[in-house]
Short mmCIF file of C-alpha atoms and ligand atoms in Angstrom, two decimals:
data_model
loop_
_atom_site.label_atom_id
_atom_site.label_comp_id
_atom_site.label_asym_id
_atom_site.label_seq_id
_atom_site.Cartn_x
_atom_site.Cartn_y
_atom_site.Cartn_z
CA MET A 1 143.95 -86.93 100.12
CA PHE A 2 147.61 -86.54 98.51
CA LEU A 3 147.26 -83.07 99.71
CA GLU A 4 147.14 -84.40 103.53
CA ILE A 5 149.87 -86.95 102.72
CA ILE A 6 151.98 -83.47 102.01
CA VAL A 7 150.69 -81.04 104.57
CA LYS A 8 150.63 -83.24 107.93
CA PRO A 9 154.29 -84.37 108.19
CA ALA A 10 154.93 -80.17 107.68
CA VAL A 11 152.45 -79.79 110.02
CA ARG A 12 153.48 -81.91 112.59
CA LYS A 13 157.04 -80.11 112.29
CA ILE A 14 156.26 -76.84 112.61
CA ALA A 15 154.08 -77.53 115.62
CA MET A 16 156.82 -79.57 117.36
CA GLU A 17 159.24 -76.49 116.51
CA ARG A 18 156.90 -74.36 118.21
CA MET A 19 156.11 -76.63 121.05
CA GLN A 20 159.99 -76.82 121.67
CA ILE A 21 160.66 -72.89 122.07
CA LEU A 22 157.34 -72.25 123.90
CA ILE A 23 158.80 -74.93 126.21
CA GLU A 24 163.44 -72.98 126.22
CA ASN A 25 161.25 -70.13 126.89
CA ALA A 26 159.08 -70.86 129.40
CA ILE A 27 162.58 -72.49 130.95
CA THR A 28 164.07 -68.62 130.76
CA ASN A 29 161.37 -66.63 131.47
CA ALA A 30 160.58 -68.55 134.59
CA LYS A 31 162.80 -66.49 136.94
CA ILE A 32 162.07 -62.83 135.68
CA ASN A 33 158.43 -63.46 134.46
CA PRO A 34 156.51 -66.48 135.86
CA GLU A 35 153.36 -65.36 134.38
CA LEU A 36 154.37 -65.26 130.62
CA SER A 37 156.69 -68.65 131.30
CA GLN A 38 152.89 -70.06 133.05
CA ARG A 39 151.41 -68.61 129.64
CA GLN A 40 154.12 -70.27 126.95
CA ALA A 41 153.79 -73.74 128.85
CA PHE A 42 150.13 -73.93 128.36
CA LEU A 43 150.49 -72.73 125.15
CA ALA A 44 152.75 -75.61 124.00
CA ARG A 45 150.61 -78.03 125.56
CA ARG A 46 147.41 -76.93 123.75
CA ILE A 47 150.10 -77.28 120.36
CA SER A 48 150.33 -80.99 121.53
CA SER A 49 146.94 -81.79 122.28
CA ARG A 50 145.09 -80.15 119.88
CA HIS A 51 148.52 -81.88 116.99
CA LYS A 52 147.95 -84.51 118.45
CA ILE A 53 151.65 -84.44 119.20
CA ARG A 54 153.61 -86.38 121.92
CA MET A 55 156.13 -84.57 123.73
CA PRO A 56 159.50 -85.29 123.77
CA TYR A 57 160.86 -86.91 127.04
CA ASP A 58 163.22 -83.42 127.33
CA LEU A 59 160.01 -81.65 127.42
CA ARG A 60 157.53 -83.67 129.21
CA MET A 61 159.42 -83.58 132.47
CA VAL A 62 159.39 -80.11 133.18
CA PHE A 63 155.51 -80.70 133.35
CA CYS A 64 154.34 -82.20 137.39
CA LYS A 65 153.27 -85.85 136.08
CA LYS A 66 150.95 -85.41 139.20
CA CYS A 67 149.51 -81.73 139.04
CA LYS A 68 149.94 -80.98 135.38
CA SER A 69 151.81 -77.63 136.07
CA PHE A 70 154.69 -76.29 134.54
CA ILE A 71 157.56 -76.81 136.73
CA ALA A 72 160.79 -74.71 135.94
CA PRO A 73 163.97 -76.85 136.67
CA GLY A 74 165.35 -75.15 139.69
CA ILE A 75 162.96 -72.99 140.08
CA ASN A 76 159.42 -74.68 141.29
CA SER A 77 160.96 -78.04 140.60
CA ARG A 78 163.89 -79.26 142.31
CA ILE A 79 166.12 -82.29 139.88
CA ARG A 80 168.59 -83.79 141.70
CA LEU A 81 170.84 -87.02 140.57
CA GLY A 82 170.52 -90.16 142.21
CA ARG A 83 173.46 -91.70 144.31
CA ALA A 84 172.97 -94.85 143.38
CA SER A 85 175.29 -97.41 140.55
CA VAL A 86 172.33 -96.54 138.44
CA LYS A 87 172.29 -93.13 137.01
CA SER A 88 169.07 -91.89 137.89
CA ILE A 89 167.25 -88.22 138.05
CA ARG A 90 164.24 -87.50 140.66
CA ILE A 91 162.59 -84.13 139.85
CA SER A 92 160.51 -83.05 142.73
CA CYS A 93 157.45 -80.79 142.17
CA TYR A 94 157.61 -77.45 144.44
CA LEU A 95 153.71 -77.32 143.55
CA CYS A 96 152.50 -80.54 145.24
CA GLY A 97 155.55 -81.94 146.70
CA HIS A 98 155.21 -84.94 144.30
CA ILE A 99 158.78 -86.75 143.22
CA TYR A 100 159.47 -89.02 140.16
CA ARG A 101 162.20 -90.19 139.29
CA LYS A 102 163.47 -91.08 135.85
CA ILE A 103 166.38 -93.82 135.34
CA ILE A 104 169.44 -92.41 132.74
CA PRO A 105 170.54 -95.22 130.18
CA GLN A 106 173.77 -95.71 129.97
ZN1 LIG B 201 153.19 -81.28 141.18
#
């Protein structure tokens, strides 16, 4: 019990950092090495489910909400800024065509 209290937050922190690094690398590699980038994205997802850590929004937005694929911004997804008075971004997945919107808090 005692050990769990000390160890758990550290493990979670490391897992979170790994996920962030993997997603960053996946985005960087999406153009030059799509296979490697898919693998890195898959590993990040596996860390998230294994450690039951919810990915922060900026990491989750590189995964399509519908087909769950890794979609690199500007490569297999398109990010558009909304023109309405409410600031929003539209992310469309090139793989399944799903479009989702995200309102940016002011
Ligand atoms: Zn999709």
